[in-house]
Each structure stands twice: as structure tokens, then as C-alpha cells.
Amino acid sequence: MRKGIATVSISGSLDVKLEAIAAARFDSVELFDADVVSSPLGPEAIARRCADLGLDIDLFQPLRDLVGLTPDVFTDRLRFARAKFELMERLGATRALVCSAVHPASVDDPDLTAEQLGAVGAVAAEHGFTLAYEALAWGTHVNRFGQARRIVEKADLANVGVAVDTFHLLARGDGPEALAGLAGDRIAFVQIADAHGLSMDVLEWSRHHRCFPGQGVLDVEGVVGVCVEAGYRGPLSLEVFSDIVREADPRDTARDAMRSLLHLEEQLRRRWDGVDAPEASDRRRRPRVELFDPPPAPAAPTVDVVDLAVAPGDSRTLGFFTSLGFTADEGGADTSGAPDRTVLRNGEAVVVLDARSDLELRRSAAAQRPHVAAIGVSGDAESDLPARAQALHWPVVEATEGARRVRATRSPAGVEVHLDGQPLAASPLADDGWGGLDHIGFAIDTDRSDAEVSFHRTLLGLRPGPVSEFIDPAGRLRSRVLQPEAGSLRVVLNIAVRAPGVPTWTGVNQLAYACTDLLDRAEVLRGAGTPLLPVPDAYYDDLAARLDPDPALLSRLRRLGVLYDRDDAGGELFHLYTPLVAGRFYVELLERRGGYRGFGAANTPVRLASQAATPWL
Ligand code: MG
């Protein structure tokens, strides 16, 4: 389908916005009135610029406070509309968005509003223009999609339809059912935005916390799907207002925006292909539209290799992993023959210490060693991750894994992700070693968090859950879990919100390995003097008060410094942490029992406080 974006969704001057939008291969733009007014280019030059860049102007927006007003005010606003229609002629735009009124003179009178919409529609028709009427979620009297729909039906003009803005519709608690029975030609425009799950004033929510589809919590796919099923064939156009987008690089935003639309199309395809639709009747609804069809996301993605950049001769990091039970492959060197790589294993857990130069590693942060520089992800026989990354416009480059050439991309948090997964041979110690990664944590800046969600969502098919917030001694920590439909790879995004100037490491900051018999393993680690994160005594008193574990278990947890959680269904989590290594990453060892699916969120504040108070390794 055609893909568009509102110029308000991108930062920069209008010229910069248009260039970024064209570079991300959009078909069209919604020109925001204020962008036109504040541009030195002038309407004709803007039109030429769009044409030169291959961008159609699919919408001029918004015409505010135009209808649903006292008659005297309406007369003046009709004059305003005529002037804007003249501007649209100069721009070559033929479709305008009219939103519901928030004006002090607005009236609660659907009949009058329909009459005024009809009057403006008749003037628009003289120009050959179409109007899309939108119920702003905070409109004084018209703020629900159903109200706008009834007013449009009452106005009953061929060139006046309803605007479907997924944010406005869903923010008021309506869903796809609000479109039931609506003919596609009555939908004059579809604007797409998602939003973060927040409880606040709807205007504040809209202006500051919208995001691209798939980054938030709204059922964008459901609403867009019903529009297309109804016969809507106009553009899928993004309209996102957000503080993050306002400050971000316009080219990054435009690419991120395009990926979100491509992924939305992929979801629609799945909906209509019946993959996600158990009912045969749903499959028959499949509209004949062209939809993005990339190689599929892996059904069960896994992280096979964790590659740590270390300084040459770094014996500390080697000692850290050795103390956790990791052992080096024969001779310590990479079996592929790369002398600067040491492969360490502990059962299914594999870590590679990589002491090659910055140039060989091609990593921007390689001066800060040790840090997790790369992870190797693999899919399944059907998936082709490099081709999928390319289709989604994630840049794919060549990298090396020892002597092996692999294709790689980079997450917005700066982690190199190798896409030609090739699990290293299983360790002979698999029986008594650790399991593989249960989850992997990424520390990210607030302003890159939506982009990082998009990365894991679009490339690997992981689905984001809700955001949890914790108190951190230096500020706040917001965390968001992404999980696949199947498989074991879980990614936790840790978004530290700290005072300006407090340096925060971004990149992989947590390696959480699964194991069996965690308490026995904790005995061994404690006995061997492995540096583990201390847990305050008060934690166990609180644990006794909250969960009342068996006294023998409680005293063992206390003695070993093991954290514990239990869910409502009786599932249990046992886990322990190491202190931070160089302030950049830490290892967690955990055992899930009885189907426990969480991450021990109740224990996170204790972990954060203890890590802040414990010297780095
Ligand atoms: Mg809108």
C-alpha cells in the first residue's frame, strides 16, 4: 500500500524533513500547516521540492476550529478555510483534514456541525478537494469516532469523509468495532500512531507520548485492518507527535517510521493469510492489496554467542568468568585459529573474549573494554535474517567471528548483532554446566528506547510488553521485556532515567543464564569465593513478611545471598547476581520452577541498590 508520513512526525526544517522522508522511501507526505507557514520556501517551491523528491502531497492538515461553532464565529472561520484552500491550490494538495473544535465558541449541536461541515465541503468541492473530518480525542463536544462518523453521514457529501486516526479512536477506548458497517469510500484518510501505555490527560498523552506502530500498546493493526477490509485504499500515513521524535535525527526517525509501516503491513498480511486468524471466514476477507512480504522472522530466535571486547592480555575478565565456572576451549584460543579470541564455555553458556584491535572489530566503543561488543543471533531453517534485515532497511555489513565472515547489523543501542548464527559445538560439560541465556539486558538511553523496541520487534519478531518502573539510587529505571511467540530469547530493555551529566553505559548490560539446582550451584560459587552481589539481611526479613517461605529455605537463601520470588500460581524464581564488571555488565544466574515466567521484578530495587553500593570488578 502507499506509505505516507506527516511532516510533524519529523524534526528539522521543512526542507530537512522532506529530504529525510524521501530518503526513507515514503510515497507521500501530510503537510502540516505550521511547517508551510514557517518555511522560507513558499508554497510553489514546496510543491516543486516534493515533486523533485518523488513525494506526493496526500494531505494538508489540520484545519482547526472550523465547524461546530456559533454561527458568527463560523462565518469568520469559513473565510479562513477559503484562504487555506487557496494555499492548497498553490501547493497542489487536494485533501484536507478538518478536526473537531476545541474553540470557546464550539457548540454541542451535531445537526449544526453537520450543516457547517456541509457548507465547508461545498466550498472544497468547487476546488475539487476532499475533506477528512477527525474527532480529536479532546474535542470539546466531538471527541469520539462515532460522533464524527454520524456528522459526516449527516453532511452527506461525496467529497466529505471521516478521518480515522488510530490514536484518537483508541485513546478514547473505542476499538475496531467503531468502524463496523462503514464503507471504505467514506474513509477519507487513515492516520496511524501508537502510544505508550500511560495514564494521563489525553491531550498531553497525544502531544508528547505517541510513537510509531508496534512501539506502544494500542491495537493499531486491528483498526487499520478493518479500514482496509472496508475498502480503504488511500495511504497508510503516520502522524506521530512525541518529545523523542522532536529531538531525534530526522533521517533516523524517517527510517524508523518506514520500518514500522513495513512491519505493520507484514502483520496485516499474517492476519489475512490466516496465520493469526483461526476462523476460515477471516481468511476470506483478505483484501486485494499489495503488502510487504519479507523473509519471515525466526520462529524461535536464540542468542548463540556473546562476544566481549577485552584489552589484550586482560586476565581480570578471564578470571571473572573462570570464577563462575567457565573454562577455555583447548589451548584457550579460538578453534577457528584466531589467536586473539578465547572461547569460554560453561555447559550451554558460551562467551568469547575478543582482544582484537578496534579496526578489526569495527566497533565504535572498543576503547572502553571490557564490554559486550556483539551477540550472534540465529533463527531456524526457514528464516534468513540477513535478507530480512535488508528488507527492513537495517544496514547489513560484513563482520568477522574469528576466522569466519558473517553478516551483521547494529542495534540502535550500538550492539553489533551477527545474523549468520552458527551455534558453536556443544560442550562436553553440558550435563553439569549452565544452561543457555534465559534473557539478555540492553541498557539504552530514553531517546533511543522506541527505536530499540523497533529493532527487536521488526527484525526478530519479539513482542514488547508493558513498561515497569523502579527506583534506582541515581534516578529511575524503566524496563521493558520483549519476547518471541516461541523460543527462549527474551530481551529486557533497561532505560535509565538519570540527571543530566550522570554517565550511563549503553549496550548489553546483563547476561542472565538459566540453570538447574541454583541453590547447589550457589553453594559451590560461595565456597569457591566467586564475587557475588551481597544481599542485605533486611531483604530476607521482608521476604518472610511478604511470601512466608519455609523457614529452612529462608535461612538457606539468606546464607547464600540468593534472591527469591513466587508468582500467584506457585511458580518460583531463584536467582543471584554478580557485581558490575567495569560498570558495564553483570551476570545473573537463575532457576525457574513451576512455570515461573517473570523476572523477579520485586527484587529489582534491592539489586539496583546493592550494585550501586558494591565496587565494580
Ligand atoms: Mg490526526
mmCIF file of N, CA, C and O and ligand atoms in Angstrom, residues 6 30 59 61-62 97 99 134-136 138 163-168 189-193 206 210 239-241, ligand 1:
data_model
loop_
_atom_site.group_PDB
_atom_site.id
_atom_site.type_symbol
_atom_site.label_atom_id
_atom_site.label_comp_id
_atom_site.label_asym_id
_atom_site.label_seq_id
_atom_site.Cartn_x
_atom_site.Cartn_y
_atom_site.Cartn_z
ATOM 1 N N ALA A 6 3.299 12.328 8.177
ATOM 2 C CA ALA A 6 3.058 13.757 8.402
ATOM 3 C C ALA A 6 4.385 14.440 8.692
ATOM 4 O O ALA A 6 5.227 13.902 9.413
ATOM 5 N N GLU A 30 1.945 14.203 4.573
ATOM 6 C CA GLU A 30 0.885 15.089 5.038
ATOM 7 C C GLU A 30 1.608 16.380 5.380
ATOM 8 O O GLU A 30 2.489 16.386 6.239
ATOM 9 N N LEU A 59 -2.082 15.022 1.907
ATOM 10 C CA LEU A 59 -2.991 15.684 2.849
ATOM 11 C C LEU A 59 -2.391 17.015 3.275
ATOM 12 O O LEU A 59 -1.171 17.136 3.453
ATOM 13 N N GLN A 61 -2.884 19.558 6.512
ATOM 14 C CA GLN A 61 -3.514 19.425 7.828
ATOM 15 C C GLN A 61 -2.865 20.307 8.875
ATOM 16 O O GLN A 61 -1.708 20.658 8.738
ATOM 17 N N PRO A 62 -3.580 20.670 9.940
ATOM 18 C CA PRO A 62 -5.025 20.482 10.119
ATOM 19 C C PRO A 62 -5.735 21.814 9.916
ATOM 20 O O PRO A 62 -5.146 22.869 10.060
ATOM 21 N N LEU A 97 -7.483 17.887 6.184
ATOM 22 C CA LEU A 97 -8.014 17.323 7.418
ATOM 23 C C LEU A 97 -8.684 18.427 8.230
ATOM 24 O O LEU A 97 -8.080 19.461 8.497
ATOM 25 N N CYS A 99 -10.369 19.009 11.867
ATOM 26 C CA CYS A 99 -10.564 18.315 13.144
ATOM 27 C C CYS A 99 -11.647 18.975 13.976
ATOM 28 O O CYS A 99 -11.985 20.137 13.770
ATOM 29 N N GLU A 134 -12.102 14.705 11.472
ATOM 30 C CA GLU A 134 -11.480 13.905 12.535
ATOM 31 C C GLU A 134 -12.014 14.321 13.909
ATOM 32 O O GLU A 134 -12.065 15.511 14.223
ATOM 33 N N ALA A 135 -12.375 13.331 14.710
ATOM 34 C CA ALA A 135 -12.755 13.608 16.102
ATOM 35 C C ALA A 135 -11.488 13.629 16.946
ATOM 36 O O ALA A 135 -10.903 12.581 17.226
ATOM 37 N N LEU A 136 -11.055 14.841 17.331
ATOM 38 C CA LEU A 136 -9.932 14.931 18.262
ATOM 39 C C LEU A 136 -10.375 14.300 19.583
ATOM 40 O O LEU A 136 -11.476 14.573 20.051
ATOM 41 N N TRP A 138 -9.736 15.091 22.391
ATOM 42 C CA TRP A 138 -10.036 16.099 23.413
ATOM 43 C C TRP A 138 -10.926 17.209 22.863
ATOM 44 O O TRP A 138 -11.004 18.302 23.428
ATOM 45 N N ALA A 163 -12.021 10.941 8.966
ATOM 46 C CA ALA A 163 -10.607 10.603 9.143
ATOM 47 C C ALA A 163 -10.512 9.571 10.259
ATOM 48 O O ALA A 163 -11.115 9.755 11.317
ATOM 49 N N VAL A 164 -9.800 8.495 9.992
ATOM 50 C CA VAL A 164 -9.541 7.516 11.048
ATOM 51 C C VAL A 164 -8.129 7.783 11.560
ATOM 52 O O VAL A 164 -7.164 7.579 10.841
ATOM 53 N N ASP A 165 -8.030 8.298 12.771
ATOM 54 C CA ASP A 165 -6.727 8.488 13.411
ATOM 55 C C ASP A 165 -6.675 7.441 14.521
ATOM 56 O O ASP A 165 -7.465 7.499 15.470
ATOM 57 N N THR A 166 -5.767 6.486 14.370
ATOM 58 C CA THR A 166 -5.787 5.346 15.313
ATOM 59 C C THR A 166 -5.593 5.813 16.755
ATOM 60 O O THR A 166 -6.161 5.236 17.667
ATOM 61 N N PHE A 167 -4.805 6.895 16.939
ATOM 62 C CA PHE A 167 -4.623 7.372 18.315
ATOM 63 C C PHE A 167 -5.934 7.885 18.886
ATOM 64 O O PHE A 167 -6.377 7.451 19.950
ATOM 65 N N HIS A 168 -6.571 8.820 18.173
ATOM 66 C CA HIS A 168 -7.799 9.425 18.711
ATOM 67 C C HIS A 168 -8.871 8.378 18.969
ATOM 68 O O HIS A 168 -9.583 8.439 19.963
ATOM 69 N N PHE A 189 -9.313 9.413 5.004
ATOM 70 C CA PHE A 189 -7.880 9.324 5.294
ATOM 71 C C PHE A 189 -7.659 8.481 6.532
ATOM 72 O O PHE A 189 -8.490 8.473 7.438
ATOM 73 N N VAL A 190 -6.522 7.747 6.560
ATOM 74 C CA VAL A 190 -6.161 6.955 7.741
ATOM 75 C C VAL A 190 -4.820 7.467 8.273
ATOM 76 O O VAL A 190 -3.813 7.465 7.557
ATOM 77 N N GLN A 191 -4.843 7.945 9.503
ATOM 78 C CA GLN A 191 -3.613 8.390 10.166
ATOM 79 C C GLN A 191 -3.255 7.388 11.244
ATOM 80 O O GLN A 191 -4.107 6.965 12.023
ATOM 81 N N ILE A 192 -1.974 7.032 11.280
ATOM 82 C CA ILE A 192 -1.541 5.939 12.143
ATOM 83 C C ILE A 192 -0.571 6.422 13.215
ATOM 84 O O ILE A 192 0.424 7.083 12.914
ATOM 85 N N ALA A 193 -0.899 6.117 14.439
ATOM 86 C CA ALA A 193 0.027 6.351 15.550
ATOM 87 C C ALA A 193 -0.283 5.345 16.639
ATOM 88 O O ALA A 193 -1.431 4.936 16.822
ATOM 89 N N SER A 206 -1.320 12.642 23.824
ATOM 90 C CA SER A 206 -1.240 12.723 22.364
ATOM 91 C C SER A 206 -0.047 13.539 21.887
ATOM 92 O O SER A 206 0.657 13.160 20.953
ATOM 93 N N ARG A 210 3.039 9.871 21.751
ATOM 94 C CA ARG A 210 2.702 8.963 20.643
ATOM 95 C C ARG A 210 3.990 8.284 20.192
ATOM 96 O O ARG A 210 5.100 8.754 20.483
ATOM 97 N N GLU A 239 1.193 9.713 11.733
ATOM 98 C CA GLU A 239 1.145 11.036 12.365
ATOM 99 C C GLU A 239 1.505 10.851 13.835
ATOM 100 O O GLU A 239 0.687 10.436 14.642
ATOM 101 N N VAL A 240 2.763 11.157 14.138
ATOM 102 C CA VAL A 240 3.278 10.896 15.485
ATOM 103 C C VAL A 240 3.818 12.182 16.091
ATOM 104 O O VAL A 240 4.700 12.819 15.527
ATOM 105 N N PHE A 241 3.255 12.563 17.207
ATOM 106 C CA PHE A 241 3.804 13.684 17.982
ATOM 107 C C PHE A 241 4.517 13.053 19.167
ATOM 108 O O PHE A 241 3.903 12.290 19.909
HETATM 109 MG MG MG B 1 -4.719 13.140 13.364
#
